[in-house]
mmCIF file of C-alpha atoms in Angstrom:
data_model
loop_
_atom_site.group_PDB
_atom_site.id
_atom_site.type_symbol
_atom_site.label_atom_id
_atom_site.label_comp_id
_atom_site.label_asym_id
_atom_site.label_seq_id
_atom_site.Cartn_x
_atom_site.Cartn_y
_atom_site.Cartn_z
ATOM 1 C CA MET A 1 96.330 280.956 -96.181
ATOM 2 C CA VAL A 2 96.163 278.948 -92.975
ATOM 3 C CA PHE A 3 97.824 275.598 -92.417
ATOM 4 C CA ARG A 4 96.368 273.187 -89.911
ATOM 5 C CA SER A 5 97.280 269.730 -88.709
ATOM 6 C CA LEU A 6 94.553 267.200 -88.018
ATOM 7 C CA VAL A 7 96.092 264.805 -85.522
ATOM 8 C CA LEU A 8 94.679 261.301 -85.276
ATOM 9 C CA PHE A 9 96.566 258.761 -83.179
ATOM 10 C CA SER A 10 100.055 258.188 -84.634
ATOM 11 C CA THR A 11 99.402 259.938 -87.953
ATOM 12 C CA VAL A 12 99.523 263.655 -88.705
ATOM 13 C CA LEU A 13 97.626 265.001 -91.698
ATOM 14 C CA VAL A 14 98.644 268.420 -92.956
ATOM 15 C CA ILE A 15 95.746 270.106 -94.689
ATOM 16 C CA GLU A 16 95.529 273.387 -96.536
ATOM 17 C CA SER A 17 92.534 275.642 -95.989
ATOM 18 C CA PHE A 18 91.095 277.903 -98.653
ATOM 19 C CA ALA A 19 88.020 280.122 -98.561
ATOM 20 C CA ALA A 20 85.963 277.577 -100.468
ATOM 21 C CA GLU A 21 87.486 274.214 -99.702
ATOM 22 C CA THR A 22 89.766 272.112 -97.556
ATOM 23 C CA ARG A 23 91.780 269.399 -99.214
ATOM 24 C CA ILE A 24 94.326 266.819 -98.147
ATOM 25 C CA LEU A 25 97.761 267.526 -99.539
ATOM 26 C CA SER A 26 99.035 263.961 -99.432
ATOM 27 C CA VAL A 27 97.388 261.245 -101.531
ATOM 28 C CA THR A 28 97.409 257.600 -100.527
ATOM 29 C CA GLN A 29 98.651 255.389 -103.366
ATOM 30 C CA CYS A 30 98.240 251.658 -103.861
ATOM 31 C CA GLN A 31 101.840 251.059 -104.863
ATOM 32 C CA GLY A 32 103.992 249.087 -102.457
ATOM 33 C CA GLU A 33 107.630 249.761 -101.605
ATOM 34 C CA CYS A 34 110.287 247.498 -103.043
ATOM 35 C CA THR A 35 112.192 246.680 -99.861
ATOM 36 C CA THR A 36 111.661 242.914 -99.549
ATOM 37 C CA GLU A 37 111.661 240.079 -102.066
ATOM 38 C CA GLY A 38 108.282 239.161 -103.492
ATOM 39 C CA ILE A 39 105.350 240.357 -105.575
ATOM 40 C CA ILE A 40 104.579 244.070 -105.594
ATOM 41 C CA CYS A 41 102.131 246.385 -107.369
ATOM 42 C CA SER A 42 104.092 248.970 -109.337
ATOM 43 C CA ASP A 43 100.755 250.633 -110.111
ATOM 44 C CA SER A 44 97.112 249.598 -110.290
ATOM 45 C CA SER A 45 97.613 247.530 -113.451
ATOM 46 C CA THR A 46 101.257 246.425 -113.272
ATOM 47 C CA VAL A 47 102.368 243.380 -111.288
ATOM 48 C CA SER A 48 106.096 243.234 -110.573
ATOM 49 C CA TYR A 49 108.563 241.134 -108.652
ATOM 50 C CA CYS A 50 110.839 242.845 -106.151
ATOM 51 C CA ILE A 51 114.355 241.405 -106.078
ATOM 52 C CA LEU A 52 117.707 242.386 -104.590
ATOM 53 C CA ASN A 53 120.185 242.736 -107.453
ATOM 54 C CA GLY A 54 123.675 244.162 -107.154
ATOM 55 C CA GLY A 55 122.958 245.499 -103.700
ATOM 56 C CA GLN A 56 119.877 247.402 -104.880
ATOM 57 C CA TRP A 57 116.187 246.547 -104.770
ATOM 58 C CA ARG A 58 114.670 246.432 -108.256
ATOM 59 C CA GLU A 59 111.117 246.037 -109.564
ATOM 60 C CA ILE A 60 110.760 243.643 -112.493
ATOM 61 C CA PRO A 61 107.301 243.935 -114.177
ATOM 62 C CA PHE A 62 105.913 240.581 -115.299
ATOM 63 C CA ASP A 63 102.150 241.021 -115.795
ATOM 64 C CA SER A 64 99.708 243.697 -116.950
ATOM 65 C CA CYS A 65 96.137 243.623 -115.618
ATOM 66 C CA ASN A 66 93.126 244.184 -117.859
ATOM 67 C CA THR A 67 91.463 246.984 -115.908
ATOM 68 C CA GLU A 68 88.662 247.316 -118.484
ATOM 69 C CA GLU A 69 87.479 243.854 -117.445
ATOM 70 C CA GLY A 70 87.800 244.664 -113.747
ATOM 71 C CA PHE A 71 91.241 243.159 -113.072
ATOM 72 C CA PHE A 72 93.641 245.149 -110.904
ATOM 73 C CA CYS A 73 96.940 244.374 -109.215
ATOM 74 C CA ASN A 74 96.384 242.721 -105.848
ATOM 75 C CA LYS A 75 99.492 241.781 -103.885
ATOM 76 C CA GLN A 76 97.526 239.611 -101.467
ATOM 77 C CA ASP A 77 96.141 237.547 -104.356
ATOM 78 C CA GLY A 78 99.559 237.322 -105.992
ATOM 79 C CA GLY A 79 98.755 239.172 -109.209
ATOM 80 C CA CYS A 80 95.814 240.470 -111.243
ATOM 81 C CA SER A 81 92.512 239.998 -109.449
ATOM 82 C CA GLN A 82 88.903 241.137 -109.550
ATOM 83 C CA ARG A 83 88.753 241.029 -105.759
ATOM 84 C CA ILE A 84 88.829 244.492 -104.222
ATOM 85 C CA GLY A 85 92.265 245.442 -102.907
ATOM 86 C CA PRO A 86 94.404 248.556 -102.379
ATOM 87 C CA CYS A 87 94.642 249.218 -106.142
ATOM 88 C CA HIS A 88 90.950 248.717 -106.936
ATOM 89 C CA PRO A 89 88.834 251.832 -107.720
ATOM 90 C CA GLU A 90 86.553 250.919 -104.793
ATOM 91 C CA ASN A 91 89.496 251.717 -102.509
ATOM 92 C CA GLN A 92 90.151 255.190 -103.863
ATOM 93 C CA GLU A 93 89.774 258.391 -101.861
ATOM 94 C CA GLY A 94 86.173 259.514 -101.449
ATOM 95 C CA VAL A 95 84.562 256.134 -102.226
ATOM 96 C CA PHE A 96 84.223 254.984 -98.602
ATOM 97 C CA VAL A 97 80.651 255.404 -97.312
ATOM 98 C CA CYS A 98 80.472 256.736 -93.744
ATOM 99 C CA SER A 99 77.663 255.290 -91.647
ATOM 100 C CA SER A 100 78.522 257.425 -88.604
ATOM 101 C CA GLU A 101 81.254 259.648 -87.210
ATOM 102 C CA GLY A 102 84.444 257.985 -86.029
ATOM 103 C CA VAL A 103 87.360 255.875 -87.186
ATOM 104 C CA PHE A 104 86.930 252.805 -89.401
ATOM 105 C CA PRO A 105 89.444 250.300 -90.784
ATOM 106 C CA ASN A 106 89.940 250.210 -94.536
ATOM 107 C CA PRO A 107 88.486 246.836 -95.600
ATOM 108 C CA PHE A 108 90.850 246.652 -98.564
ATOM 109 C CA ASP A 109 94.164 248.010 -97.262
ATOM 110 C CA CYS A 110 95.600 247.398 -93.781
ATOM 111 C CA ARG A 111 97.968 250.357 -94.211
ATOM 112 C CA THR A 112 95.156 252.919 -94.170
ATOM 113 C CA TYR A 113 92.012 253.778 -92.240
ATOM 114 C CA HIS A 114 89.076 256.158 -92.626
ATOM 115 C CA MET A 115 88.091 259.086 -90.428
ATOM 116 C CA CYS A 116 84.421 260.088 -90.792
ATOM 117 C CA TYR A 117 83.229 263.462 -89.543
ATOM 118 C CA VAL A 118 80.582 266.101 -90.216
ATOM 119 C CA ASN A 119 81.694 269.081 -92.305
ATOM 120 C CA ALA A 120 79.213 271.850 -93.136
ATOM 121 C CA GLY A 121 76.352 269.519 -92.278
ATOM 122 C CA ASN A 122 77.582 266.694 -94.511
ATOM 123 C CA MET A 123 79.201 263.418 -93.488
ATOM 124 C CA VAL A 124 82.592 263.146 -95.177
ATOM 125 C CA SER A 125 85.543 260.770 -94.953
ATOM 126 C CA ILE A 126 89.279 261.086 -95.307
ATOM 127 C CA GLN A 127 91.608 258.170 -95.926
ATOM 128 C CA ILE A 128 94.649 258.273 -93.665
ATOM 129 C CA GLN A 129 97.835 256.319 -94.224
ATOM 130 C CA CYS A 130 99.820 254.688 -91.431
ATOM 131 C CA GLN A 131 103.579 255.156 -91.420
ATOM 132 C CA ASN A 132 105.268 251.778 -92.014
ATOM 133 C CA SER A 133 102.633 250.066 -89.891
ATOM 134 C CA ALA A 134 99.120 248.626 -90.055
ATOM 135 C CA PHE A 135 95.868 249.854 -88.540
ATOM 136 C CA SER A 136 94.446 247.949 -85.577
ATOM 137 C CA PRO A 137 90.639 247.972 -85.150
ATOM 138 C CA THR A 138 91.211 246.899 -81.549
ATOM 139 C CA THR A 139 93.190 249.990 -80.525
ATOM 140 C CA ASN A 140 92.066 252.337 -83.352
ATOM 141 C CA GLN A 141 95.739 253.128 -83.898
ATOM 142 C CA CYS A 142 98.474 252.273 -86.394
ATOM 143 C CA SER A 143 99.921 249.826 -83.883
ATOM 144 C CA LEU A 144 100.402 246.611 -85.884
ATOM 145 C CA SER A 145 103.295 245.417 -88.019
ATOM 146 C CA LEU A 146 102.823 244.910 -91.750
ATOM 147 C CA ASP A 147 103.297 241.155 -91.321
ATOM 148 C CA HIS A 148 100.271 240.925 -88.998
ATOM 149 C CA GLU A 149 97.334 238.778 -90.062
ATOM 150 C CA VAL A 150 95.232 241.876 -90.802
ATOM 151 C CA CYS A 151 97.563 242.418 -93.766
ATOM 152 C CA LEU A 152 98.099 238.787 -94.723
ATOM 153 C CA GLU A 153 94.540 237.446 -94.482
ATOM 154 C CA PRO A 154 91.218 238.864 -95.771
ATOM 155 C CA GLN A 155 89.257 240.377 -92.886
ATOM 156 C CA TRP A 156 85.858 240.052 -94.544
ATOM 157 C CA SER A 157 83.905 237.565 -96.621
ATOM 158 C CA CYS A 158 80.859 238.225 -98.790
ATOM 159 C CA GLU A 159 78.979 235.332 -100.375
ATOM 160 C CA ARG A 160 75.797 237.244 -101.161
ATOM 161 C CA ALA A 161 74.344 240.727 -100.791
ATOM 162 C CA GLY A 162 72.790 241.235 -97.370
ATOM 163 C CA ASP A 163 75.223 239.038 -95.442
ATOM 164 C CA ILE A 164 76.015 240.628 -92.074
ATOM 165 C CA ARG A 165 79.036 239.777 -89.929
ATOM 166 C CA GLY A 166 81.119 241.211 -87.121
ATOM 167 C CA TRP A 167 84.473 242.782 -87.944
ATOM 168 C CA PRO A 168 87.522 240.932 -86.555
ATOM 169 C CA GLY A 169 89.368 242.519 -83.654
ATOM 170 C CA THR A 170 86.516 244.604 -82.269
ATOM 171 C CA ASP A 171 83.157 243.853 -80.674
ATOM 172 C CA ASN A 172 81.133 246.863 -81.841
ATOM 173 C CA LEU A 173 81.995 247.050 -85.534
ATOM 174 C CA TYR A 174 80.168 245.035 -88.194
ATOM 175 C CA TYR A 175 79.623 244.990 -91.939
ATOM 176 C CA ILE A 176 76.827 244.337 -94.405
ATOM 177 C CA CYS A 177 77.682 242.944 -97.836
ATOM 178 C CA VAL A 178 76.432 245.165 -100.654
ATOM 179 C CA ASN A 179 76.317 244.598 -104.404
ATOM 180 C CA THR A 180 77.669 247.516 -106.420
ATOM 181 C CA ALA A 181 77.691 246.992 -110.187
ATOM 182 C CA GLY A 182 78.061 243.251 -109.681
ATOM 183 C CA VAL A 183 80.900 243.542 -107.148
ATOM 184 C CA LEU A 184 80.299 242.373 -103.572
ATOM 185 C CA SER A 185 81.987 244.467 -100.894
ATOM 186 C CA PRO A 186 81.544 245.215 -97.172
ATOM 187 C CA ARG A 187 79.940 248.398 -95.862
ATOM 188 C CA LEU A 188 81.011 249.140 -92.295
ATOM 189 C CA PHE A 189 78.763 250.136 -89.408
ATOM 190 C CA ARG A 190 79.349 250.717 -85.702
ATOM 191 C CA CYS A 191 76.994 249.905 -82.851
ATOM 192 C CA ASP A 192 75.844 252.710 -80.557
ATOM 193 C CA PRO A 193 78.014 253.523 -77.518
ATOM 194 C CA ASN A 194 77.918 250.804 -74.843
ATOM 195 C CA HIS A 195 76.604 248.273 -77.361
ATOM 196 C CA VAL A 196 78.343 245.271 -78.911
ATOM 197 C CA PHE A 197 77.664 243.219 -82.017
ATOM 198 C CA GLU A 198 76.468 239.704 -81.204
ATOM 199 C CA GLU A 199 74.615 237.112 -83.271
ATOM 200 C CA GLY A 200 73.843 239.461 -86.119
ATOM 201 C CA ARG A 201 72.718 242.512 -84.166
ATOM 202 C CA CYS A 202 73.832 245.207 -81.733
ATOM 203 C CA VAL A 203 72.980 244.485 -78.105
ATOM 204 C CA GLU A 204 73.560 246.451 -74.930
ATOM 205 C CA GLY A 205 76.943 245.812 -73.371
ATOM 206 C CA SER A 206 78.894 247.394 -70.559
ATOM 207 C CA SER A 207 77.734 250.855 -69.537
ATOM 208 C CA ASP A 208 81.049 251.748 -67.953
ATOM 209 C CA THR A 209 82.999 254.697 -69.319
ATOM 210 C CA THR A 210 86.737 254.947 -69.015
ATOM 211 C CA SER A 211 88.873 257.928 -68.274
ATOM 212 C CA SER A 212 92.359 258.847 -69.294
ATOM 213 C CA PRO A 213 95.201 259.148 -66.774
ATOM 214 C CA GLY A 214 94.181 262.815 -66.512
ATOM 215 C CA GLY A 215 90.735 261.843 -65.266
ATOM 216 C CA PHE A 216 88.761 262.884 -68.361
ATOM 217 C CA GLN A 217 85.380 261.230 -68.846
ATOM 218 C CA CYS A 218 83.858 261.126 -72.318
ATOM 219 C CA GLN A 219 80.305 262.385 -72.749
ATOM 220 C CA SER A 220 80.161 261.933 -76.539
ATOM 221 C CA PRO A 221 82.490 260.816 -79.370
ATOM 222 C CA GLY A 222 84.919 263.401 -80.755
ATOM 223 C CA LEU A 223 87.852 265.609 -79.797
ATOM 224 C CA ASN A 224 87.948 267.604 -76.564
ATOM 225 C CA PRO A 225 90.509 270.149 -75.310
ATOM 226 C CA ASP A 226 92.698 269.477 -72.301
ATOM 227 C CA PRO A 227 91.850 272.355 -69.928
ATOM 228 C CA SER A 228 95.256 272.105 -68.260
ATOM 229 C CA ASP A 229 97.438 271.991 -71.404
ATOM 230 C CA CYS A 230 96.621 273.755 -74.687
ATOM 231 C CA THR A 231 98.993 271.486 -76.622
ATOM 232 C CA ARG A 232 97.066 268.338 -75.705
ATOM 233 C CA TYR A 233 93.554 267.014 -76.253
ATOM 234 C CA PHE A 234 91.343 263.997 -75.605
ATOM 235 C CA TYR A 235 89.956 261.717 -78.295
ATOM 236 C CA CYS A 236 86.704 259.943 -77.365
ATOM 237 C CA ASP A 237 85.759 256.948 -79.493
ATOM 238 C CA MET A 238 82.299 255.502 -80.115
ATOM 239 C CA ASN A 239 82.590 253.428 -76.917
ATOM 240 C CA LEU A 240 83.298 256.640 -74.977
ATOM 241 C CA ASP A 241 86.821 255.440 -74.220
ATOM 242 C CA SER A 242 89.327 258.300 -74.161
ATOM 243 C CA GLN A 243 92.913 258.753 -75.273
ATOM 244 C CA HIS A 244 95.133 261.647 -74.162
ATOM 245 C CA LEU A 245 96.968 262.900 -77.254
ATOM 246 C CA GLN A 246 99.605 265.513 -78.088
ATOM 247 C CA CYS A 247 99.547 268.101 -80.883
ATOM 248 C CA PRO A 248 102.682 268.339 -83.083
ATOM 249 C CA VAL A 249 105.507 270.602 -81.925
ATOM 250 C CA GLY A 250 104.687 274.249 -82.605
ATOM 251 C CA THR A 251 100.916 273.754 -82.589
ATOM 252 C CA ILE A 252 98.089 274.033 -80.073
ATOM 253 C CA PHE A 253 94.603 272.552 -79.950
ATOM 254 C CA ASP A 254 92.030 275.002 -81.295
ATOM 255 C CA VAL A 255 88.503 274.501 -79.958
ATOM 256 C CA ALA A 256 86.826 276.419 -82.792
ATOM 257 C CA SER A 257 88.292 274.291 -85.593
ATOM 258 C CA VAL A 258 88.629 271.149 -83.438
ATOM 259 C CA SER A 259 92.172 270.654 -84.734
ATOM 260 C CA CYS A 260 95.801 271.464 -83.996
ATOM 261 C CA VAL A 261 96.833 274.849 -85.411
ATOM 262 C CA ARG A 262 100.148 276.675 -85.442
ATOM 263 C CA GLY A 263 100.614 278.813 -82.340
ATOM 264 C CA THR A 264 101.697 278.950 -78.716
ATOM 265 C CA CYS A 265 99.803 278.844 -75.438
#
């Protein structure tokens, strides 16, 4: 059995490889942490209030959502809601539809993002959770605080199926509103490299490519080894901008699996 780490920005995913499958060991949950006073989702159908009592934070349930009628706990809406949020089934692992390879924000939960990649000829996605932070579509990293507007305000709006709008915080990401079983939700798309989203369509933008401090120039999106250091690698985004990243301690970047694996140089 081989253990590998897939390193993406500030988050490390530990995955377990078998002969027939690869699965994520950790599962993102919709429950919040009771560390500040206010409404919290104890689970997908239970709305609670978090309060400091006797020096300890306690969850006090006060409402139960009717999930059979499409109501789920939504902290942003202050209780049970039919609007898609972190606890809604539309936000569960494997539901996100990848339109292309790369990193995409989670439209329903600022604490997570999606990584889309090709595996055995199929486009698949994994949902990755930030550690006590929020995902920034501007930097493609978990670089925002949980009190940022991306967590406090809805980042999308769908009035009817077919609506198309740019995604806040980035100039090459957009969404189309789709109707799934009577529920309107955004489906994310990214413009081609060196294109930006303007006035409802992708148009050609700057053709400049950027390089990391090490001088690496991206030719295509994806992960690339650092020829001078086996413990480091370059991530190239859809704009062909690069980031110089470090594998976890005790691992090296493996070109064959395009991931960090246990070993030494």
